[in-house]
């Protein structure tokens, strides 16, 4: 393997790692948003149950 091959492999590995990190961050944000929505819905049902 040449140095250029090693540099190309390292670059691809770095790009893959950055894409995986970005996907993980987006998934985490999505799940947090869903959890907040469920929590708000639950609070609305509990707090406003008697006033309807």
Short mmCIF file of N, CA, C and O in Angstrom, two decimals:
data_model
loop_
_atom_site.label_atom_id
_atom_site.label_comp_id
_atom_site.label_asym_id
_atom_site.label_seq_id
_atom_site.Cartn_x
_atom_site.Cartn_y
_atom_site.Cartn_z
N UNK A 1 0.83 -1.18 0.00
CA UNK A 1 0.00 0.00 0.00
C UNK A 1 0.88 1.25 0.00
O UNK A 1 1.88 1.31 0.69
N UNK A 2 0.48 2.23 -0.74
CA UNK A 2 1.26 3.45 -0.79
C UNK A 2 0.73 4.47 0.21
O UNK A 2 -0.33 4.29 0.80
N UNK A 3 1.48 5.53 0.36
CA UNK A 3 1.05 6.60 1.27
C UNK A 3 -0.24 7.24 0.79
O UNK A 3 -1.11 7.58 1.59
N UNK A 4 -0.41 7.37 -0.53
CA UNK A 4 -1.64 7.95 -1.08
C UNK A 4 -2.84 7.06 -0.76
O UNK A 4 -3.92 7.56 -0.45
N UNK A 5 -2.63 5.74 -0.85
CA UNK A 5 -3.71 4.82 -0.49
C UNK A 5 -4.09 4.95 0.98
O UNK A 5 -5.27 4.95 1.34
N UNK A 6 -3.08 5.06 1.83
CA UNK A 6 -3.34 5.22 3.27
C UNK A 6 -4.08 6.52 3.55
O UNK A 6 -4.98 6.55 4.38
N UNK A 7 -3.69 7.59 2.86
CA UNK A 7 -4.35 8.89 3.06
C UNK A 7 -5.80 8.82 2.59
O UNK A 7 -6.69 9.36 3.24
N UNK A 8 -6.03 8.13 1.47
CA UNK A 8 -7.40 7.98 0.98
C UNK A 8 -8.26 7.17 1.93
O UNK A 8 -9.41 7.51 2.18
N UNK A 9 -7.69 6.12 2.49
CA UNK A 9 -8.42 5.28 3.45
C UNK A 9 -8.71 6.07 4.72
O UNK A 9 -9.83 6.00 5.26
N UNK A 10 -7.75 6.81 5.19
CA UNK A 10 -7.94 7.62 6.40
C UNK A 10 -9.00 8.69 6.17
O UNK A 10 -9.83 8.95 7.05
N UNK A 11 -8.99 9.28 4.99
CA UNK A 11 -9.99 10.31 4.67
C UNK A 11 -11.38 9.71 4.65
O UNK A 11 -12.33 10.29 5.21
N UNK A 12 -11.53 8.56 4.01
CA UNK A 12 -12.84 7.89 3.98
C UNK A 12 -13.29 7.51 5.38
O UNK A 12 -14.47 7.65 5.72
N UNK A 13 -12.38 7.04 6.21
CA UNK A 13 -12.73 6.67 7.59
C UNK A 13 -13.17 7.90 8.38
O UNK A 13 -14.14 7.84 9.16
N UNK A 14 -12.49 9.02 8.18
CA UNK A 14 -12.86 10.25 8.87
C UNK A 14 -14.24 10.74 8.42
O UNK A 14 -15.07 11.11 9.25
N UNK A 15 -14.49 10.71 7.14
CA UNK A 15 -15.80 11.13 6.61
C UNK A 15 -16.90 10.21 7.15
O UNK A 15 -17.95 10.68 7.58
N UNK A 16 -16.66 8.92 7.15
CA UNK A 16 -17.64 7.97 7.69
C UNK A 16 -17.92 8.25 9.16
O UNK A 16 -19.08 8.25 9.59
N UNK A 17 -16.87 8.52 9.94
CA UNK A 17 -17.04 8.79 11.36
C UNK A 17 -17.85 10.07 11.57
O UNK A 17 -18.72 10.13 12.46
N UNK A 18 -17.59 11.09 10.78
CA UNK A 18 -18.33 12.35 10.91
C UNK A 18 -19.80 12.18 10.53
O UNK A 18 -20.68 12.74 11.20
N UNK A 19 -20.06 11.41 9.49
CA UNK A 19 -21.45 11.15 9.09
C UNK A 19 -22.17 10.35 10.17
O UNK A 19 -23.31 10.65 10.53
N UNK A 20 -21.49 9.35 10.73
CA UNK A 20 -22.10 8.55 11.80
C UNK A 20 -22.38 9.42 13.02
O UNK A 20 -23.44 9.29 13.66
N UNK A 21 -21.48 10.32 13.36
CA UNK A 21 -21.68 11.22 14.49
C UNK A 21 -22.87 12.13 14.24
O UNK A 21 -23.70 12.33 15.13
N UNK A 22 -22.97 12.68 13.04
CA UNK A 22 -24.09 13.56 12.70
C UNK A 22 -25.42 12.80 12.75
O UNK A 22 -26.42 13.31 13.26
N UNK A 23 -25.44 11.58 12.25
CA UNK A 23 -26.67 10.77 12.28
C UNK A 23 -27.07 10.46 13.72
O UNK A 23 -28.25 10.52 14.07
N UNK A 24 -26.11 10.14 14.55
CA UNK A 24 -26.40 9.87 15.96
C UNK A 24 -26.95 11.09 16.66
O UNK A 24 -27.88 11.00 17.47
N UNK A 25 -26.40 12.25 16.34
CA UNK A 25 -26.88 13.49 16.94
C UNK A 25 -28.31 13.79 16.50
O UNK A 25 -29.16 14.17 17.31
N UNK A 26 -28.59 13.60 15.21
CA UNK A 26 -29.94 13.85 14.71
C UNK A 26 -30.94 12.88 15.34
O UNK A 26 -32.05 13.27 15.71
N UNK A 27 -30.55 11.62 15.48
CA UNK A 27 -31.44 10.63 16.09
C UNK A 27 -31.70 10.97 17.55
O UNK A 27 -32.84 10.90 18.02
N UNK A 28 -30.67 11.38 18.25
CA UNK A 28 -30.82 11.76 19.65
C UNK A 28 -31.77 12.95 19.79
O UNK A 28 -32.65 12.97 20.67
N UNK A 29 -31.62 13.94 18.92
CA UNK A 29 -32.49 15.11 18.96
C UNK A 29 -33.93 14.73 18.64
O UNK A 29 -34.87 15.20 19.30
N UNK A 30 -34.12 13.86 17.66
CA UNK A 30 -35.46 13.41 17.30
C UNK A 30 -36.12 12.68 18.47
O UNK A 30 -37.28 12.95 18.82
N UNK A 31 -35.40 11.78 19.10
CA UNK A 31 -35.96 11.02 20.22
C UNK A 31 -36.28 11.93 21.40
O UNK A 31 -37.30 11.76 22.08
N UNK A 32 -35.41 12.92 21.66
CA UNK A 32 -35.68 13.87 22.74
C UNK A 32 -36.93 14.69 22.44
O UNK A 32 -37.75 14.94 23.34
N UNK A 33 -37.11 15.10 21.20
CA UNK A 33 -38.29 15.86 20.81
C UNK A 33 -39.56 15.03 20.97
O UNK A 33 -40.58 15.51 21.48
N UNK A 34 -39.51 13.77 20.56
CA UNK A 34 -40.66 12.88 20.71
C UNK A 34 -40.98 12.69 22.19
O UNK A 34 -42.14 12.74 22.60
N UNK A 35 -39.96 12.49 23.01
CA UNK A 35 -40.17 12.29 24.45
C UNK A 35 -40.81 13.52 25.08
O UNK A 35 -41.70 13.41 25.92
N UNK A 36 -40.36 14.72 24.68
CA UNK A 36 -40.96 15.94 25.21
C UNK A 36 -42.43 16.04 24.81
O UNK A 36 -43.26 16.46 25.62
N UNK A 37 -42.74 15.69 23.57
CA UNK A 37 -44.13 15.74 23.11
C UNK A 37 -45.01 14.79 23.90
O UNK A 37 -46.12 15.15 24.29
N UNK A 38 -44.51 13.60 24.15
CA UNK A 38 -45.28 12.61 24.92
C UNK A 38 -45.47 13.11 26.35
O UNK A 38 -46.56 13.02 26.91
N UNK A 39 -44.43 13.70 26.92
CA UNK A 39 -44.53 14.21 28.29
C UNK A 39 -45.55 15.35 28.36
O UNK A 39 -46.37 15.39 29.27
N UNK A 40 -45.51 16.25 27.39
CA UNK A 40 -46.48 17.36 27.37
C UNK A 40 -47.90 16.84 27.21
O UNK A 40 -48.82 17.31 27.88
N UNK A 41 -48.09 15.87 26.34
CA UNK A 41 -49.41 15.31 26.13
C UNK A 41 -49.92 14.66 27.42
O UNK A 41 -51.07 14.82 27.80
N UNK A 42 -49.04 13.95 28.09
CA UNK A 42 -49.41 13.30 29.35
C UNK A 42 -49.78 14.35 30.40
O UNK A 42 -50.77 14.19 31.12
N UNK A 43 -49.00 15.43 30.49
CA UNK A 43 -49.30 16.48 31.46
C UNK A 43 -50.62 17.16 31.15
O UNK A 43 -51.40 17.48 32.04
N UNK A 44 -50.90 17.37 29.89
CA UNK A 44 -52.16 18.00 29.50
C UNK A 44 -53.34 17.11 29.89
O UNK A 44 -54.34 17.59 30.40
N UNK A 45 -53.21 15.83 29.67
CA UNK A 45 -54.31 14.91 30.02
C UNK A 45 -54.51 14.84 31.52
O UNK A 45 -55.64 14.76 32.00
N UNK A 46 -53.43 14.86 32.28
CA UNK A 46 -53.52 14.77 33.74
C UNK A 46 -54.05 16.07 34.34
O UNK A 46 -54.94 16.04 35.18
N UNK A 47 -53.52 17.19 33.92
CA UNK A 47 -53.84 18.48 34.54
C UNK A 47 -55.21 18.99 34.15
O UNK A 47 -55.87 19.68 34.92
N UNK A 48 -55.65 18.71 32.94
CA UNK A 48 -56.91 19.28 32.45
C UNK A 48 -58.03 18.25 32.44
O UNK A 48 -59.07 18.48 31.85
N UNK A 49 -57.83 17.13 33.11
CA UNK A 49 -58.83 16.06 33.09
C UNK A 49 -60.13 16.50 33.77
O UNK A 49 -61.21 16.29 33.26
N UNK A 50 -60.03 17.15 34.92
CA UNK A 50 -61.21 17.54 35.67
C UNK A 50 -61.89 18.78 35.14
O UNK A 50 -63.06 19.01 35.43
N UNK A 51 -61.21 19.60 34.35
CA UNK A 51 -61.80 20.86 33.90
C UNK A 51 -62.66 20.70 32.65
O UNK A 51 -63.33 21.63 32.25
N UNK A 52 -62.65 19.52 32.03
CA UNK A 52 -63.43 19.32 30.80
C UNK A 52 -64.89 19.05 31.08
O UNK A 52 -65.33 18.70 32.10
#
